[in-house]
Coordinates of C-alpha atoms and ligand atoms in Angstrom, one line a residue:
M1 CA -8.9 -5.2 15.5
N2 CA -7.0 -3.0 13.1
N3 CA -3.5 -4.5 13.6
I4 CA -3.2 -7.5 11.3
I5 CA -0.1 -8.9 13.2
K6 CA -2.2 -8.9 16.3
K7 CA -4.9 -10.7 14.5
Y8 CA -2.5 -13.5 13.4
F9 CA -1.2 -13.7 17.0
Y10 CA -4.8 -14.5 18.2
E11 CA -5.4 -16.8 15.2
S12 CA -2.3 -19.0 15.9
E13 CA -3.1 -22.5 17.0
N14 CA 0.1 -22.5 19.0
F15 CA 0.7 -20.5 22.3
S16 CA 2.6 -17.3 22.3
I17 CA 3.1 -14.5 24.7
K18 CA 3.8 -10.9 23.6
H19 CA 3.7 -7.3 24.8
E20 CA 0.7 -5.7 23.3
K21 CA 2.7 -2.7 22.1
Y22 CA 5.0 -4.9 20.0
F23 CA 2.3 -5.4 17.2
S24 CA 2.3 -1.9 15.9
V25 CA 6.1 -1.8 16.1
Y26 CA 6.3 -5.0 14.0
E27 CA 3.8 -3.7 11.5
K28 CA 5.9 -0.5 11.1
L29 CA 9.1 -2.5 10.8
L30 CA 8.0 -5.5 8.6
S31 CA 5.5 -3.9 6.2
R32 CA 8.3 -3.1 3.8
F33 CA 9.0 -6.8 3.4
K34 CA 5.4 -7.9 2.6
D35 CA 5.2 -9.8 -0.6
K36 CA 9.0 -10.0 -0.7
E37 CA 10.8 -13.3 -0.9
I38 CA 12.9 -12.6 2.2
T39 CA 14.4 -14.9 4.8
L40 CA 13.2 -14.1 8.4
V41 CA 14.9 -15.8 11.4
E42 CA 13.4 -15.9 14.8
V43 CA 15.6 -16.9 17.8
G44 CA 13.3 -18.3 20.5
I45 CA 10.5 -20.6 19.3
H46 CA 9.1 -21.9 22.5
N47 CA 5.5 -23.1 21.6
G48 CA 5.7 -21.9 18.1
G49 CA 3.0 -19.3 18.3
S50 CA 5.1 -16.4 16.8
L51 CA 6.3 -18.5 13.8
H52 CA 2.7 -18.6 12.6
I53 CA 2.5 -14.8 12.8
W54 CA 5.5 -14.3 10.5
K55 CA 4.3 -17.0 8.1
K56 CA 0.9 -15.3 7.8
Y57 CA 2.2 -11.8 7.6
L58 CA 5.0 -12.6 5.2
P59 CA 3.6 -15.3 3.0
K60 CA 6.5 -15.4 0.5
A61 CA 9.2 -15.4 3.2
K62 CA 11.3 -18.3 4.3
I63 CA 10.9 -18.6 8.0
I64 CA 13.7 -20.1 10.1
G65 CA 13.2 -20.7 13.8
I66 CA 16.1 -21.2 16.2
D67 CA 15.9 -22.6 19.8
I68 CA 18.1 -24.3 22.2
N69 CA 15.4 -26.8 23.0
E70 CA 15.4 -29.8 20.7
D71 CA 11.7 -30.2 21.3
C72 CA 11.1 -27.3 18.9
K73 CA 12.0 -29.5 16.0
R74 CA 8.4 -30.6 16.0
F75 CA 7.5 -27.4 14.2
E76 CA 9.3 -28.5 11.0
K77 CA 6.2 -30.4 10.0
D78 CA 4.4 -27.0 9.7
G79 CA 6.7 -25.8 7.0
Y80 CA 9.4 -24.0 9.0
I81 CA 13.2 -24.5 9.0
I82 CA 14.2 -25.3 12.6
E83 CA 17.7 -25.0 13.8
I84 CA 18.7 -26.2 17.2
G85 CA 21.5 -24.3 18.9
N86 CA 22.7 -21.8 21.5
Q87 CA 22.4 -18.1 20.5
N88 CA 25.2 -17.5 23.0
S89 CA 27.7 -19.6 21.0
E90 CA 29.9 -18.0 18.3
E91 CA 30.4 -21.5 16.7
F92 CA 26.6 -21.9 16.4
W93 CA 26.3 -18.7 14.4
E94 CA 29.3 -19.6 12.2
K95 CA 27.7 -22.8 11.2
F96 CA 24.3 -21.2 10.9
F97 CA 25.5 -18.6 8.4
N98 CA 27.5 -21.2 6.5
K99 CA 24.2 -22.9 5.9
H100 CA 21.9 -19.9 5.5
N101 CA 23.9 -17.0 3.9
N102 CA 20.9 -14.8 2.7
V103 CA 19.2 -13.5 5.8
D104 CA 17.1 -10.3 5.8
V105 CA 15.5 -10.1 9.3
I106 CA 16.4 -11.6 12.6
I107 CA 14.1 -11.3 15.6
D108 CA 15.8 -12.1 18.9
D109 CA 13.2 -13.4 21.3
G110 CA 15.5 -15.9 22.9
G111 CA 16.9 -15.9 26.4
H112 CA 17.1 -12.1 26.8
T113 CA 20.4 -12.2 28.8
N114 CA 22.9 -9.4 28.1
S115 CA 25.4 -11.9 26.7
Q116 CA 22.8 -13.7 24.6
Q117 CA 21.6 -10.4 23.0
I118 CA 25.0 -9.0 22.5
N119 CA 26.5 -12.3 21.1
T120 CA 23.5 -12.5 18.7
A121 CA 24.0 -8.9 17.6
V122 CA 27.8 -9.2 16.9
C123 CA 27.6 -12.6 15.2
C124 CA 24.6 -11.7 13.1
I125 CA 25.0 -8.1 12.0
P126 CA 27.9 -8.7 9.6
H127 CA 25.9 -11.4 7.9
L128 CA 22.6 -9.6 7.4
N129 CA 21.6 -8.5 3.9
N130 CA 21.6 -4.7 3.0
G131 CA 18.2 -3.3 4.0
G132 CA 18.0 -6.0 6.7
L133 CA 17.0 -5.6 10.3
L134 CA 18.1 -7.1 13.6
I135 CA 15.2 -6.7 16.0
T136 CA 16.0 -7.4 19.6
E137 CA 12.9 -7.8 21.9
D138 CA 12.5 -7.4 25.6
V139 CA 15.5 -5.1 26.0
H140 CA 13.9 -3.9 29.3
C141 CA 15.8 -7.0 30.7
S142 CA 18.8 -4.6 30.7
Y143 CA 17.2 -2.9 33.6
M144 CA 16.2 -6.0 35.6
H145 CA 18.0 -7.5 38.6
E146 CA 17.0 -11.0 37.5
F147 CA 19.1 -10.6 34.5
G148 CA 22.1 -9.2 36.5
N149 CA 21.4 -5.6 35.6
P150 CA 22.0 -2.7 35.7
N151 CA 25.4 -3.6 34.3
K152 CA 28.0 -1.6 32.3
F153 CA 27.9 -4.4 29.8
S154 CA 24.1 -4.7 29.3
F155 CA 22.6 -4.9 25.9
I156 CA 21.1 -1.5 26.3
N157 CA 24.5 0.0 27.0
F158 CA 25.8 -1.9 24.0
S159 CA 23.0 -0.3 21.9
K160 CA 23.9 3.2 23.3
K161 CA 27.5 2.6 22.3
I162 CA 26.3 2.0 18.7
I163 CA 24.9 5.5 18.7
D164 CA 28.4 6.8 19.3
D165 CA 29.8 4.3 16.8
I166 CA 27.6 5.4 13.9
N167 CA 28.2 9.1 14.6
F168 CA 31.9 8.4 14.5
K169 CA 31.5 7.9 10.8
F170 CA 31.9 11.8 10.7
P171 CA 35.6 12.4 10.2
N172 CA 37.9 12.8 13.2
L173 CA 35.3 12.5 15.9
G174 CA 36.4 9.2 17.4
R175 CA 37.0 5.6 16.8
F176 CA 36.3 2.4 18.7
K177 CA 38.5 -0.6 18.7
Y178 CA 35.4 -2.7 18.0
S179 CA 33.1 -1.0 15.5
L180 CA 30.0 -2.0 13.6
N181 CA 29.7 1.3 11.7
D182 CA 30.4 -0.3 8.3
Y183 CA 27.2 -2.3 8.7
I184 CA 24.8 -0.4 10.9
Y185 CA 23.1 2.5 9.2
S186 CA 20.5 3.4 11.8
V187 CA 19.2 2.5 15.2
Q188 CA 15.7 2.7 16.4
F189 CA 14.5 2.5 20.0
F190 CA 11.0 1.5 21.0
E191 CA 9.8 0.5 24.4
S192 CA 11.5 -2.8 25.0
I193 CA 12.7 -3.1 21.4
V194 CA 15.9 -2.0 19.7
V195 CA 16.3 -2.2 16.0
F196 CA 19.6 -2.1 14.0
E197 CA 19.2 -1.4 10.3
I198 CA 21.9 -2.8 8.2
N199 CA 23.1 -1.1 5.0
R200 CA 26.8 -1.3 4.0
D201 CA 26.2 1.0 1.0
L202 CA 24.6 3.8 3.0
C203 CA 27.3 3.5 5.7
H204 CA 29.9 5.0 3.3
F205 CA 32.4 7.5 4.7
N206 CA 30.8 10.8 5.5
K207 CA 32.2 13.8 3.6
I208 CA 31.0 17.4 3.3
I209 CA 30.2 18.6 -0.1
T210 CA 28.9 21.9 -1.7
N211 CA 26.7 22.4 -4.8
D212 CA 29.2 25.1 -6.1
K213 CA 26.3 27.6 -6.8
K214 CA 26.3 31.3 -6.2
N215 CA 27.7 32.3 -2.9
H216 CA 26.3 35.6 -1.4
N217 CA 28.8 35.6 1.3
I218 CA 26.1 36.0 3.9
K219 CA 27.6 35.7 7.3
D220 CA 26.9 32.4 9.0
L221 CA 25.8 33.3 12.4
R222 CA 26.1 29.7 13.7
Y223 CA 29.6 30.3 14.9
D224 CA 29.3 33.9 16.0
F225 CA 30.0 33.1 19.7
K226 CA 33.4 31.6 18.8
T227 CA 35.4 34.9 18.3
N228 CA 34.2 38.4 17.9
L229 CA 35.2 40.6 15.1
F230 CA 38.0 42.4 16.9
E231 CA 39.5 39.1 18.0
R232 CA 39.1 37.8 14.4
Q233 CA 40.9 40.9 13.0
I234 CA 43.9 40.4 15.3
F235 CA 44.1 36.7 14.6
K236 CA 43.8 37.2 10.8
K237 CA 46.7 39.7 10.8
L238 CA 49.1 37.5 12.6
K239 CA 49.6 34.1 10.9
I240 CA 51.3 32.5 14.0
L241 CA 48.2 33.3 15.9
R242 CA 45.9 31.3 13.7
K243 CA 46.6 28.1 15.6
I244 CA 46.0 30.0 18.8
N245 CA 42.8 31.3 17.3
R246 CA 41.6 27.7 16.8
I247 CA 42.4 26.7 20.4
Y248 CA 40.9 30.0 21.7
G249 CA 37.8 29.3 19.7
I250 CA 37.5 25.9 21.3
F251 CA 38.0 27.4 24.7
K252 CA 35.3 30.0 24.0
I253 CA 32.8 27.4 22.8
R254 CA 33.4 25.4 26.0
N255 CA 32.9 28.4 28.0
F256 CA 29.7 29.3 26.1
N257 CA 28.5 25.7 26.6
N258 CA 29.2 25.7 30.3
K259 CA 27.3 28.8 30.8
S260 CA 24.4 28.4 28.4
L261 CA 23.8 24.6 29.2
K262 CA 23.5 25.1 32.8
K263 CA 19.8 25.8 32.5
F264 CA 19.4 22.5 30.6
K265 CA 20.9 20.4 33.4
K266 CA 17.4 19.6 34.6
Y267 CA 16.7 17.7 31.3
F268 CA 19.6 15.3 32.1
K269 CA 18.3 14.3 35.4
Ligands
SAM1 C1 10.3 -16.0 25.1 S1 10.4 -17.6 24.4 C2 10.1 -17.4 22.7 C3 8.7 -17.1 22.5 C4 8.3 -17.1 21.0 N1 9.1 -16.3 20.2 C5 6.9 -16.5 20.9 O1 6.7 -15.3 20.8 O2 5.9 -17.3 21.0 C6 12.1 -17.9 24.6 C7 12.7 -19.1 23.9 O3 14.1 -18.9 23.8 C8 14.7 -20.1 23.9 N2 16.1 -19.9 24.4 C9 16.5 -19.6 25.6 N3 17.9 -19.5 25.7 C10 18.3 -19.7 24.4 C11 19.6 -19.8 23.8 N4 20.7 -19.5 24.5 N5 19.7 -20.1 22.5 C12 18.6 -20.3 21.8 N6 17.3 -20.3 22.3 C13 17.2 -20.0 23.6 C14 13.9 -20.9 25.0 O4 14.1 -22.3 24.9 C15 12.5 -20.4 24.7 O5 11.9 -21.4 23.8

């Protein structure tokens, strides 16, 4: 067995059930924290099997387990911090972060409903340390009838919105009323797992810079379809027409897109 996390899964004296594919994902995501004194929180303890995995893989980490079931308190005797509460409650998370304010990794393996996964994301992301991760497991539930899906407000749709949100850091593209783009630096999608990487420093406002080196005035052909030379000459001459040129350029790109993208339609099916 070449995956150490899988080995710890089998070694645990407590029951756990996991998708086999998750082990390589966890190794990829968590290896950076090996031998670091981080705090890892897992939502959803159940029989305690996965707590053992994290403790073995990250021996220097503080491991906190959260479950709605008070029975899970029994795992405190094994050296874990156990908090009993509802991941769907904003008050729970407020109290939690008042007590534990230095969290690096959160693994959400709780109830897997849209509201539990979204509430956990919105309540936890602003509190995670820079370089930290929110790992949400079993996001395939966003496609399952048993979980009230498909639904406009599923967790996977929330995650897709975050893609737009982080791209809106680029000036003047758009803006959401509710945004997490001062916290989320990147998003990773695996089968059944979504990962939000937190880094406030790297989320800084995006600006375009040059290196001020020798400019050979080589024509940039990226925008050649916008306006042709003849059109540019006319627009250049007449100042008033510069605005029109811009609008005309947009019109031309749209037109170009409509024509040239038709053949790609099949890739969106
Ligand atoms: C899939 S099990 C966790 C399995 C465990 N992580 C493992 O890998 O062995 C889900 C757990 O989430 C807990 N849970 C369900 N809804 C919850 C909620 N709203 N808040 C906190 N925990 C919840 C359940 O009690 C259950 O123990």
